[in-house]
Coordinates of C-alpha atoms in Angstrom, one line a residue:
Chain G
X1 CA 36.7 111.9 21.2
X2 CA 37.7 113.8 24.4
X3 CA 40.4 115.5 22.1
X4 CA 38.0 116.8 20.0
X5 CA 36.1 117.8 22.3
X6 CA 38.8 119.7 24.2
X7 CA 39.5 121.1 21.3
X8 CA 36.2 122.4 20.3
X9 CA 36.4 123.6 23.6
X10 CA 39.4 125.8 22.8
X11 CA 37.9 127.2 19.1
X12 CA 34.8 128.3 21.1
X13 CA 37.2 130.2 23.9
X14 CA 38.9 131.6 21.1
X15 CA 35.4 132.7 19.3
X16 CA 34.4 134.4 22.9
X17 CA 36.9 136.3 23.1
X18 CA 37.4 137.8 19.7
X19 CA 34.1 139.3 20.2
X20 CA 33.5 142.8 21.1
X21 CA 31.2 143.7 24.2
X22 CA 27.7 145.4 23.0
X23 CA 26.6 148.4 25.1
X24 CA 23.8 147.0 27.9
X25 CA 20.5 148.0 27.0
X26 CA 19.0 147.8 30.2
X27 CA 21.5 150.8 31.1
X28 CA 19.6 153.4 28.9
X29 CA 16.0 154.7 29.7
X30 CA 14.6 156.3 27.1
X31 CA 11.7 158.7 27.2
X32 CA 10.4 162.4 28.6
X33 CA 12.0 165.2 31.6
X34 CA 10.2 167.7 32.0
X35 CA 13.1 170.5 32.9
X36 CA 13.3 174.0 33.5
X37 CA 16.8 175.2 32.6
X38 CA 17.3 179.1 31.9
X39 CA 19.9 179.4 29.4
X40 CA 21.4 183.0 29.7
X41 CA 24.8 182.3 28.1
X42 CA 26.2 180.5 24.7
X43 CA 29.8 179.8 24.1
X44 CA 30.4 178.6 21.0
X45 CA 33.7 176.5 20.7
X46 CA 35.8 175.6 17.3
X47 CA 37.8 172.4 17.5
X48 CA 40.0 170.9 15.1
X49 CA 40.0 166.9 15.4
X50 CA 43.0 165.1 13.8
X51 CA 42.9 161.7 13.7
X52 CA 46.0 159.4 12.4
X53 CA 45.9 155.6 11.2
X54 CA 48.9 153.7 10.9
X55 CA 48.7 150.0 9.5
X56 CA 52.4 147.7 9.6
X57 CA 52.8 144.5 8.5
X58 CA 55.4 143.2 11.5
X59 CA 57.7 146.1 11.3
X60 CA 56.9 147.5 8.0
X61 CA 54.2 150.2 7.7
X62 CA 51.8 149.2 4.8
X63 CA 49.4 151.8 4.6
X64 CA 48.6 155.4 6.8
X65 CA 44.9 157.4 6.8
X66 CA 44.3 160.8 8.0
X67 CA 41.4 162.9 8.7
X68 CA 41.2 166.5 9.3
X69 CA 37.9 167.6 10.3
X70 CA 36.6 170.9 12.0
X71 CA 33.9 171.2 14.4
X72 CA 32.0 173.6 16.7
X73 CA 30.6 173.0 19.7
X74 CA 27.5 175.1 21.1
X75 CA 27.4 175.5 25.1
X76 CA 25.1 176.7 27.0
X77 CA 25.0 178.1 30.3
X78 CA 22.7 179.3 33.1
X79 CA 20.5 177.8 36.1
X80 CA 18.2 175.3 36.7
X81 CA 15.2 176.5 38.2
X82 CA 13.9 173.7 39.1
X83 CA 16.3 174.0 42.1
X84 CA 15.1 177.3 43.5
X85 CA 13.6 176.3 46.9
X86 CA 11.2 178.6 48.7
X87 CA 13.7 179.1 51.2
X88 CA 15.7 180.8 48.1
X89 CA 13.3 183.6 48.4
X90 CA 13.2 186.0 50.9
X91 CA 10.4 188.9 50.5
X92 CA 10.1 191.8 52.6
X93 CA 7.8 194.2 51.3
X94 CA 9.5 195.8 48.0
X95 CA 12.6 194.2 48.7
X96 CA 13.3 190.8 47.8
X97 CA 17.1 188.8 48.2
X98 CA 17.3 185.8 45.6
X99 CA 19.2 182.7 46.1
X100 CA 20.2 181.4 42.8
X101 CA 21.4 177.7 42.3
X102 CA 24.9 177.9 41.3
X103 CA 26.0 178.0 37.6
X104 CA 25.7 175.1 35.1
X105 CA 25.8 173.8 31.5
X106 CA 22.4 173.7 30.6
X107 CA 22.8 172.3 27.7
X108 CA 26.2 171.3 25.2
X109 CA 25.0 170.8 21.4
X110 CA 28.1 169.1 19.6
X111 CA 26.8 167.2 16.6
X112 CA 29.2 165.7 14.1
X113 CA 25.9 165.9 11.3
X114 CA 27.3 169.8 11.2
X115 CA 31.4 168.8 11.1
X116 CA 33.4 169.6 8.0
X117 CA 35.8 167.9 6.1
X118 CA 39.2 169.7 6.0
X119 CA 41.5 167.3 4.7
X120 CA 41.6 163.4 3.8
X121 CA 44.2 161.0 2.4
X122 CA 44.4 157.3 2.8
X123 CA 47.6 155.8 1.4
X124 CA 47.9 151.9 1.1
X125 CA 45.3 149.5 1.8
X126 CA 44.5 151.7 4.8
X127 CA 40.7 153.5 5.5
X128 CA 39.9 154.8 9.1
X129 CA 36.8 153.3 10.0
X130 CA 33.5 155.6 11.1
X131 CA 33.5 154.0 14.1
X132 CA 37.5 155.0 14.7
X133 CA 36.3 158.7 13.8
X134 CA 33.3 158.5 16.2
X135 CA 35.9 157.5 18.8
X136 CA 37.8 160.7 17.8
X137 CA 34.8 162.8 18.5
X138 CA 34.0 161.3 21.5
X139 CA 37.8 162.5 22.7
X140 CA 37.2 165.7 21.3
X141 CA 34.2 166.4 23.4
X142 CA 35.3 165.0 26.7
X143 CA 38.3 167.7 25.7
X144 CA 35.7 170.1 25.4
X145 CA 33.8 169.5 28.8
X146 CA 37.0 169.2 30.7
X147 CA 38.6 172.6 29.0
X148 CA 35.1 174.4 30.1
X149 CA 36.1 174.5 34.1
X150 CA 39.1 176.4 33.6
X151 CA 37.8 179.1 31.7
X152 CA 36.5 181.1 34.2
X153 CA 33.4 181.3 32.1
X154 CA 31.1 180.7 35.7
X155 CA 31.9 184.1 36.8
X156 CA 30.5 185.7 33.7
X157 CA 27.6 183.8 33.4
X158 CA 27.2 184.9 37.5
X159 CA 27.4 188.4 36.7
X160 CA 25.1 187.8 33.5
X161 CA 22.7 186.1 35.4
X162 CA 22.6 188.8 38.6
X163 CA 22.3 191.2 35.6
X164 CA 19.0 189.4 34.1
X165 CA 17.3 188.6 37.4
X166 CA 18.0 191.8 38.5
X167 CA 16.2 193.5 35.3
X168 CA 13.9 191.2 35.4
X169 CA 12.7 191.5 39.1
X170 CA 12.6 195.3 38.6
X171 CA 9.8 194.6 36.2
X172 CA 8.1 192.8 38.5
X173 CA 7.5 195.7 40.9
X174 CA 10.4 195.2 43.3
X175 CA 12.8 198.3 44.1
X176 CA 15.2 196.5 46.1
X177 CA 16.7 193.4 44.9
X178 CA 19.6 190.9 46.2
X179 CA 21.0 188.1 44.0
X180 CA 23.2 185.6 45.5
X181 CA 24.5 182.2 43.8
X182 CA 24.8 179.1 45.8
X183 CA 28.4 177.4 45.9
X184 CA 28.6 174.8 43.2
X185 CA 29.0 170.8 44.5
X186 CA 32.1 170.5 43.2
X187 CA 34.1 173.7 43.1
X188 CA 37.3 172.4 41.0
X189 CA 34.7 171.8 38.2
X190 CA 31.8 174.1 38.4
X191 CA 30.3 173.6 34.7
X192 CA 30.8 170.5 34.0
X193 CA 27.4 169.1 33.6
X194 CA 28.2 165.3 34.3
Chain H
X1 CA 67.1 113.1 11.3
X2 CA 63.4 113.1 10.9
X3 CA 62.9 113.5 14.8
X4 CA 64.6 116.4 14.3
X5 CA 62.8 117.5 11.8
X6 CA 59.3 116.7 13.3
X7 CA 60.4 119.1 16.2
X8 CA 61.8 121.9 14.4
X9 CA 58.7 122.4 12.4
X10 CA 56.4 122.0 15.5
X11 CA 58.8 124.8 17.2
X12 CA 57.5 126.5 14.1
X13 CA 54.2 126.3 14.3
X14 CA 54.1 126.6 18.3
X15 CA 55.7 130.3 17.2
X16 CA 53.7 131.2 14.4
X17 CA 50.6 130.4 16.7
X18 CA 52.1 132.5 19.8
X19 CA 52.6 135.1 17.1
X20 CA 49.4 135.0 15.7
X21 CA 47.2 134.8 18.5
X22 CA 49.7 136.6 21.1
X23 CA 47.6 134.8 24.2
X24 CA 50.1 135.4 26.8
X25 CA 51.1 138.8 25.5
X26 CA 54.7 138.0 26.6
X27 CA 56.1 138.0 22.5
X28 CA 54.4 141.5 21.9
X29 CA 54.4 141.2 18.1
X30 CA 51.7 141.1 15.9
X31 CA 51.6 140.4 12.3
X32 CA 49.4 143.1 11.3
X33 CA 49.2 146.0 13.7
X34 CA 47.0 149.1 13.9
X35 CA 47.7 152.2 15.9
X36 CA 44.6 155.2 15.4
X37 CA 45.9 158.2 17.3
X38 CA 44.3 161.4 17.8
X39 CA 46.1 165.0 17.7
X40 CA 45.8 167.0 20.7
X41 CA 44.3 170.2 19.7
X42 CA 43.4 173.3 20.8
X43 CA 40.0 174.8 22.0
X44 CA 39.3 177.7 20.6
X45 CA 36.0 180.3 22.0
X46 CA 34.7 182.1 19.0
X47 CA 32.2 184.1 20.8
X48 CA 30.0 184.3 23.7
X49 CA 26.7 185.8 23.1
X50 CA 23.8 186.5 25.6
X51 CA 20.8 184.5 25.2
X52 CA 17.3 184.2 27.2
X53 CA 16.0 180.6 26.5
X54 CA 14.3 178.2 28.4
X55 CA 14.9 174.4 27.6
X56 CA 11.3 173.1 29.5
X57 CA 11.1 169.6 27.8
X58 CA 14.0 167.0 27.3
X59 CA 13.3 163.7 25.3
X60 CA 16.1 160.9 25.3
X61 CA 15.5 158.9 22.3
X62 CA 17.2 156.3 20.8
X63 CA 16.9 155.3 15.9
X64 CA 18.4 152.6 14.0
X65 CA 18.6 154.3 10.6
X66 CA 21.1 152.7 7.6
X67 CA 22.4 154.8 4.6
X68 CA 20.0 152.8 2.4
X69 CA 16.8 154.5 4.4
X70 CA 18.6 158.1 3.7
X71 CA 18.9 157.3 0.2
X72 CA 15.0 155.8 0.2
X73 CA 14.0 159.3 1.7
X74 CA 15.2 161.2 -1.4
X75 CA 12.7 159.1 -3.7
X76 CA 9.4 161.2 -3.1
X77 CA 11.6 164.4 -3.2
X78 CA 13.0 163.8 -6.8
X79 CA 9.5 164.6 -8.8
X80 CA 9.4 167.7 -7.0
X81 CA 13.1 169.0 -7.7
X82 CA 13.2 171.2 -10.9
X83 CA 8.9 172.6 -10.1
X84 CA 10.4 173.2 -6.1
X85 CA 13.9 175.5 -7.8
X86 CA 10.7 177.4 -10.1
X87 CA 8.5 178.0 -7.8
X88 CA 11.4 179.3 -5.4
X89 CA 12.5 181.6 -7.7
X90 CA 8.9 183.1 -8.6
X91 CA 8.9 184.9 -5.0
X92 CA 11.2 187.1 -6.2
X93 CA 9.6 187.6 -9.7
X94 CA 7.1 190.8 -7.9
X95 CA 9.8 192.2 -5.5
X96 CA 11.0 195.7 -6.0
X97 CA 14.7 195.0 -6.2
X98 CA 14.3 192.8 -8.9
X99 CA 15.2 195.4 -11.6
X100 CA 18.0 196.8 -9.7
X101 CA 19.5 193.6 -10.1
X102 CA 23.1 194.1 -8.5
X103 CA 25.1 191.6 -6.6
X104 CA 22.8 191.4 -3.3
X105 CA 19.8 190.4 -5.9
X106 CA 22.1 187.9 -7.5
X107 CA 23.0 186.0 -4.3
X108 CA 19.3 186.6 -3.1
X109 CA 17.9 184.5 -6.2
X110 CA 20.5 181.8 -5.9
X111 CA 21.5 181.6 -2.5
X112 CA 18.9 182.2 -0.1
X113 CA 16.5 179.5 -1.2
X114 CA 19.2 176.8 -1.5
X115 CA 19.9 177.5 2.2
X116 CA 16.2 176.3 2.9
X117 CA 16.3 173.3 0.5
X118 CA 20.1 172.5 1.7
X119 CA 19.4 168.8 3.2
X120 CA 17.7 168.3 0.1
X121 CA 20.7 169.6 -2.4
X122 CA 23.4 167.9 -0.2
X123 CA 21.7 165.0 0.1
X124 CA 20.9 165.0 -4.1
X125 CA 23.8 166.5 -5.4
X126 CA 25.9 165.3 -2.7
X127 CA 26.6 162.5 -4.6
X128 CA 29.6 163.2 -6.7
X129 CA 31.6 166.4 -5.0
X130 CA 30.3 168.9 -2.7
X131 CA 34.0 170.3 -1.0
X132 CA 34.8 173.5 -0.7
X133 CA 34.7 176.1 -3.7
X134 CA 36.6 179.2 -5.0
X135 CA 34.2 182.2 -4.7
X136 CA 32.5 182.8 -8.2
X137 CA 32.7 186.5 -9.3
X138 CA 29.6 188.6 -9.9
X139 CA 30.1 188.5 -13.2
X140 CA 30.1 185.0 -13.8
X141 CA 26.9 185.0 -11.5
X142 CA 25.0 187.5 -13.2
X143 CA 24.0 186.1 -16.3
X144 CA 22.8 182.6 -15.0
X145 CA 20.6 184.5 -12.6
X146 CA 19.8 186.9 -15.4
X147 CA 18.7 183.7 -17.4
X148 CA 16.7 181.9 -14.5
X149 CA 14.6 185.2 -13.7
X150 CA 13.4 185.6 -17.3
X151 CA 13.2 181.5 -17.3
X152 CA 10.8 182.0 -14.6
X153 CA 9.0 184.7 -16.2
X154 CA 8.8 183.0 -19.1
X155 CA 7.4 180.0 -17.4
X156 CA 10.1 177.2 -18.9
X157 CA 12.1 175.3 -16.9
X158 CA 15.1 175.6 -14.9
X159 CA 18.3 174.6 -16.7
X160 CA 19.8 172.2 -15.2
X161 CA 22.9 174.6 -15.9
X162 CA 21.2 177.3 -14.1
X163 CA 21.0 174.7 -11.1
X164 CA 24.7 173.4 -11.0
X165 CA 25.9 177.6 -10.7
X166 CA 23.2 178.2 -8.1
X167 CA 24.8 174.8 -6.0
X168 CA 28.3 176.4 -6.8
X169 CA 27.2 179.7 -5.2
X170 CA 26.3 177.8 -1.9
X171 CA 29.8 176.2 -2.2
X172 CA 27.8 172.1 -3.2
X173 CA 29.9 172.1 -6.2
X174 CA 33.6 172.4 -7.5
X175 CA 33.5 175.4 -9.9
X176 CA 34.2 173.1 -12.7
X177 CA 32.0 171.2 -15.7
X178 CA 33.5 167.9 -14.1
X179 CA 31.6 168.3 -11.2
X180 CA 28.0 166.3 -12.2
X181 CA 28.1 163.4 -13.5
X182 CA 28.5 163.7 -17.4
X183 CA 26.1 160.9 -18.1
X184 CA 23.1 162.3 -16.0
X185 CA 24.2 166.1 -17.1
X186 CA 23.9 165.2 -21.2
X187 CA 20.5 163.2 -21.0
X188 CA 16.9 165.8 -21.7
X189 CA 15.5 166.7 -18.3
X190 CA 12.3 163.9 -18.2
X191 CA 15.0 161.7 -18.0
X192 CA 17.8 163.5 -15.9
X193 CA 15.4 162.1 -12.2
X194 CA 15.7 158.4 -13.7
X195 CA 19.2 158.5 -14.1
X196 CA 19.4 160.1 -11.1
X197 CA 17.9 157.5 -9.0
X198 CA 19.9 154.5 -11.1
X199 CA 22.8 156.4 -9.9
X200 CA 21.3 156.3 -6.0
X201 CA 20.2 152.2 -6.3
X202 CA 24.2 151.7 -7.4
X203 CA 25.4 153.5 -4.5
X204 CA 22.6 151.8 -2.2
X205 CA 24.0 148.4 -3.8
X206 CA 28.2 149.2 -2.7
X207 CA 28.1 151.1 0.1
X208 CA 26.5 149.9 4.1
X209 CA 26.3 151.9 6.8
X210 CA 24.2 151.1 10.0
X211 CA 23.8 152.6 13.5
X212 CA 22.1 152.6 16.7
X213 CA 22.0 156.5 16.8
X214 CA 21.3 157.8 20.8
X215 CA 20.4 161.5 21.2
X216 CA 18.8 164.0 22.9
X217 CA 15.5 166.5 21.5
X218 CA 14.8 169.2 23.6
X219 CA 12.0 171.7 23.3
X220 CA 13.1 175.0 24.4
X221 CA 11.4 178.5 24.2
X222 CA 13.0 181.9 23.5
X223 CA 12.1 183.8 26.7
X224 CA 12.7 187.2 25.3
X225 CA 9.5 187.4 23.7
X226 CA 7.8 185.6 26.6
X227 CA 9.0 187.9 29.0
X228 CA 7.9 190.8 27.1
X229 CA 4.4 189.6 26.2
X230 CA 3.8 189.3 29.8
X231 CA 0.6 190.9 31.1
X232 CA -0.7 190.4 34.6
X233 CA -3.8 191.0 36.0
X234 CA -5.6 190.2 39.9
X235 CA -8.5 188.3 40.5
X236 CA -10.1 186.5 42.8
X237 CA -10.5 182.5 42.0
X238 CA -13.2 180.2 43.0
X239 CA -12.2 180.2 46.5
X240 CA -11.9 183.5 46.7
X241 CA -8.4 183.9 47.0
X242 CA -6.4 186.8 45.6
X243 CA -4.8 185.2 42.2
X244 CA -2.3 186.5 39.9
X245 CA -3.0 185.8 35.9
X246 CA 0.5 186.2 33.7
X247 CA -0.6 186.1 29.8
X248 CA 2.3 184.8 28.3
X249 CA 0.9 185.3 24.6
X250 CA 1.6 182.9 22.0
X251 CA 4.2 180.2 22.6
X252 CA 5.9 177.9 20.3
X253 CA 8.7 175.4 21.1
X254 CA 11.7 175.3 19.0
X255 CA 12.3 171.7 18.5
X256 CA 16.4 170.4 17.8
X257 CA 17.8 167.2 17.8
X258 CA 21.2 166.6 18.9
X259 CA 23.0 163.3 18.7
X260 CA 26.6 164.1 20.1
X261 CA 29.7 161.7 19.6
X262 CA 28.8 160.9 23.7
X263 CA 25.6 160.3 24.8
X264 CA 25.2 161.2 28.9
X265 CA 22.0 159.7 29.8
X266 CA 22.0 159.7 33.7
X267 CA 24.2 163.1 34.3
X268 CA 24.1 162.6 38.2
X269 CA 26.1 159.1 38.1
X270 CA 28.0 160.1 34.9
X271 CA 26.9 157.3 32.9
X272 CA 27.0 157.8 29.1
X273 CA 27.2 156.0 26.1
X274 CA 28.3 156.3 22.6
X275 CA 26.0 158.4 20.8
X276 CA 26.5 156.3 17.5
X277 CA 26.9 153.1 17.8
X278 CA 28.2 151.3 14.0
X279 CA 26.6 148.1 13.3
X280 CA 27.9 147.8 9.8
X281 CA 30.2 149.6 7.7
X282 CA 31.9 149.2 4.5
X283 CA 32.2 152.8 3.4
X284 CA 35.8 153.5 2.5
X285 CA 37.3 156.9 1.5
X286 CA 38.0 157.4 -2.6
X287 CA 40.9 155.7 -3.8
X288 CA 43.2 158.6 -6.0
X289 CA 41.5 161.4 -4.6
X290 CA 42.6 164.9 -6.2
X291 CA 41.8 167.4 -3.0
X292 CA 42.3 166.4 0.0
X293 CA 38.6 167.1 1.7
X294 CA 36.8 165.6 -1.2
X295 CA 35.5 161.7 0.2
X296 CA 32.4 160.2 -0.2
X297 CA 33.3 157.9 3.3
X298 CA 32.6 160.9 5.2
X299 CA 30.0 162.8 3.2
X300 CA 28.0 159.9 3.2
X301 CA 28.4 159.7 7.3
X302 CA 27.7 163.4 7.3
X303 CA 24.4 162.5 5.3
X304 CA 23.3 159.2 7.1
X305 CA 23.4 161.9 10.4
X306 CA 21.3 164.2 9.4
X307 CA 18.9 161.9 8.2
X308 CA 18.9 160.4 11.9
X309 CA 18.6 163.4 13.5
X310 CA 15.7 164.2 11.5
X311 CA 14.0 160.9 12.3
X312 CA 15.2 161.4 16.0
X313 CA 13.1 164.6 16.0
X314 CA 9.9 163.1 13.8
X315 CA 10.1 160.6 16.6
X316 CA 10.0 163.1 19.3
X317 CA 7.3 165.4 17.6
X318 CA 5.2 162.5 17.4
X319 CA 5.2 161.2 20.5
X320 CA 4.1 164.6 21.6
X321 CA 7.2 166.8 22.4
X322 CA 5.9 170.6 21.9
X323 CA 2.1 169.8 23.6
X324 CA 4.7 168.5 26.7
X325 CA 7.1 171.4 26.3
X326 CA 3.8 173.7 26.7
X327 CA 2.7 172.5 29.5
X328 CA 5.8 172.3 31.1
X329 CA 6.5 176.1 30.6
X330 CA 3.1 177.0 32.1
X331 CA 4.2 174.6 35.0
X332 CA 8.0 176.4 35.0
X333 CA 6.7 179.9 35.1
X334 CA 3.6 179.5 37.7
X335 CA 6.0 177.6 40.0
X336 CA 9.1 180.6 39.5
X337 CA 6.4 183.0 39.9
X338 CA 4.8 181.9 43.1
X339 CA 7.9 181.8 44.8
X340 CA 8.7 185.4 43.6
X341 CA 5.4 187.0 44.5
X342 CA 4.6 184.6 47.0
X343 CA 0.6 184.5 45.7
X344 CA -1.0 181.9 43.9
X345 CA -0.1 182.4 40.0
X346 CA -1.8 180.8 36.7
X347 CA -0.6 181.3 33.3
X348 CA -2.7 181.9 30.5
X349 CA -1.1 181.0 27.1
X350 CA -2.4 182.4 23.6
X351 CA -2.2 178.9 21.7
X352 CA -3.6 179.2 18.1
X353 CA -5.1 182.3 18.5
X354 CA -7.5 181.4 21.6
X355 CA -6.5 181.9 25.1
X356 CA -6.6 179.0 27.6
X357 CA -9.2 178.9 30.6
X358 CA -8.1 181.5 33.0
X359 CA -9.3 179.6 36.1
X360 CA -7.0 177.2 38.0

């Protein structure tokens, strides 16, 4: 009796294990932000994703899948202006002197609904799994968002930005106008937006 | 003998258990082993344009959607599919260019109007092949558009010949009489959206595929033609202070659902979450392919996606999204422009054709 029961024991261990974890719900609110991001530049990305699937059977490989898919990837850049403090702005008659919030990814639109196919084969007994070519996404964008930081892109989108402001203060009535950016919180990765 | 025997085979089993199970990870072989890799690749920038838009209103939603529901949502639609390709075609029955008919006509007729109906056609069609085509020459196109313009103005309907070029055109079909499926492309027309839906209830039976689909819809407004609507005028309010009125003019939100593989939902801590997570899935890629980018495992994904995206943004639009993104850009722009003037601002918006109250 205790045997089985010890051994029950073990099956259910076993059982436990096997099983995968499940994403917490609690973790993910859901719902409305209301934002105010001013979007001034778009970079669009291409990206090829390979992804390879060997299957062996001890030492002896039994089947291999491969997909080639291409995708873009839509960034875009500007500032948040829900982080302009009054402090920011400085008037003095018809001159004004602008403190902008430093430069971000406002938003990064990389949907695999809009990938295409390039190439496919699976030899064997072997298929790669959606959710093995979601992982392959997921590795290709975190590529992506890493890649962004070293392009330099936060100096354009500076000058961009001091450009537009500039324009668009003009407009406004001002003859003298002063745009400065604020230093970003991390400085080794100014655009990455998480 | 037999002792010896007794302990050779439990050696056996103790080893074929170890193997099997691996628990102390010491023997490092498995009987069946998988390795998925992915190929580092480059990044490449294909341009970088200047843009003026203004994302005001963010909605993090989450959908369960299967491939069954994506294949349910084609049902209403498949009445409507020959009358929708007629009816398409008549807009260009009274435009001037329609007896110069030269190529830019020809991919007019037949191109531009699949691009609006393209969920619909990949999602139809999609079925059997949709991979990338050789181009068709002009002179293989003019004569089917030839045929469908005096179809139209002859009021009969649309060949389902006439369709299968048009879908070749957009590059939704092989260039080849093998692409549609014989048995639905032989039978007469009244009977072509039964077969059609047979075919769909057989695909519904083999193949599952079912996610929790997390995304993002944002409501966003191009600011270009905000900024240059703008109109300001002075007045004094209620409490007699010196106010500043910006007309913005008419606004709309452009509303887009994104579901990326990742799904960040707290930025600031970096937490984030797959954006699709797979319940159930059975779809496997086609055994004997001929091309290499023709699979059903992934057009079928690529379907069941755009069909949660849209639901992702129905859900979204319901809930009130573009009312929320509204008043969210009034709020964004009095706020910026207080600070810039350093006066009291209100914005008056043209929504429907009647301007909001001007008073604050």
């Amino acid at each position: 009796m205790i045997k089985k029961q010890i051994l029950v024991g073990i099956v259910m261990l076993l059982i436990t294990m096997a099983c995968g974890g499940r994403p917490s719900g609690d973790e993910l609110a859901s719902g409305f932000r209301n934002v105010a991001k001013l979007a001034t530049l778009e970079v669009q990305v291409h990206k090829i994703v390979s992804v390879e699937k060997n299957e062996k059977l001890l030492f002896f490989p039994i089947g291999k899948s491969n997909r080639v898919v291409s995708s873009d990837a839509v960034v875009k850049i500007g500032v948040d202006l829900n982080e302009i403090q009054p402090e920011d702005v400085d008037i003095k008659g018809e001159t004004i002197t602008l403190k902008l919030p430093p430069i971000k990814v406002v938003d990064f639109i990389y949907p695999p609904s809009r990938f295409e196919l390039l190439d496919a084969s699976d030899k064997g007994f072997t298929h790669i799994k959606v959710e093995e070519l979601n992982n392959a996404y997921c590795e290709a964008e975190t590529d992506i968002r890493r890649w962004l930081n070293q392009l330099g892109l936060e100096q354009t989108a500076e000058t961009r930005n001091r450009r537009y402001f500039r324009n668009f203060l003009i407009n406004l009535g001002y003859k003298d106008v002063n745009i400065h950016f604020s230093e970003p919180v991390d400085k080794a990765k100014p655009l990455i937006d998480y | 003998m037999k002792n010896i025997k007794l302990f050779t085979i439990g050696c056996a089993a103790i080893l074929v258990f170890l193997i099997v199970f691996d628990i102390t990870g010491v023997l490092r072989i498995r009987i069946f082993s998988r390795t998925v890799s992915v190929a580092k690749s480059m990044n490449k920038i294909e341009k970088i344009i200047e843009v003026e838009e203004l994302i005001t209103t963010e909605y993090y939603g989450e959908v369960f959607t299967t491939l069954a529901d994506a294949y349910d949502a084609l049902y209403p639609e498949l009445p409507g599919f020959y009358r929708e390709i007629r009816d398409s075609l008549l807009m260009f029955r009274n435009d001037s260019s329609f007896f110069k008919f030269n190529e830019d006509t020809c991919r007019s007729i037949l191109g531009n109007f699949m691009g609006e109906n393209r969920f619909k056609f990949r999602m139809i069609w999609g079925l059997k092949e949709w991979d990338n085509v050789k181009p068709i020459t002009y002179m293989q196109m003019k004569p089917t558009a030839f045929r469908m313009i005096r179809g139209v103005m002859q009021w009969k309907a649309v060949d389902i010949e006439d369709v299968r070029m048009g879908l070749i055109l957009k590059g939704l079909l092989k260039n080849s009489k093998k692409d549609l499926d014989q048995a639905v492309y032989n039978r007469p027309a009244k009977k072509r959206a039964k077969a059609i839906r047979d075919h769909i209830d057989n695909v519904k039976r083999k193949n599952h595929l079912k996610w929790i689909a997390r995304g993002k819809v944002r409501a966003s407004f191009d600011f270009n033609p905000i900024k240059d609507s703008l109109t300001v005028h002075h007045k004094r309010n209620y409490s007699n202070q010196d106010t500043t009125y910006i007309h913005a003019g008419e606004i709309e939100p452009t509303i887009l659902a994104t579901i990326n593989p990742w799904f960040i939902y707290d930025p600031e801590h970096k937490e984030k979450n797959q954006g699709y997570y797979v319940i159930d899935d059975n779809l496997q890629g086609d055994s004997g392919t001929v091309s290499g980018f023709d699979n059903d495992q992934f057009r079928r994904t690529q379907m069941l996606m755009e069909y949660t995206e849209r639901m992702l943004r129905d859900q979204a639009i319901q809930l009130g999204v573009e009312d929320r993104a509204r008043e969210a850009l009034k709020n964004t722009l009095s706020g910026f422009f207080e600070l810039i003037t350093g006066k009291p601002v209100v914005i008056v918006t043209d929504e429907g054709g009647l301007a909001s109250s001007e008073t604050d």
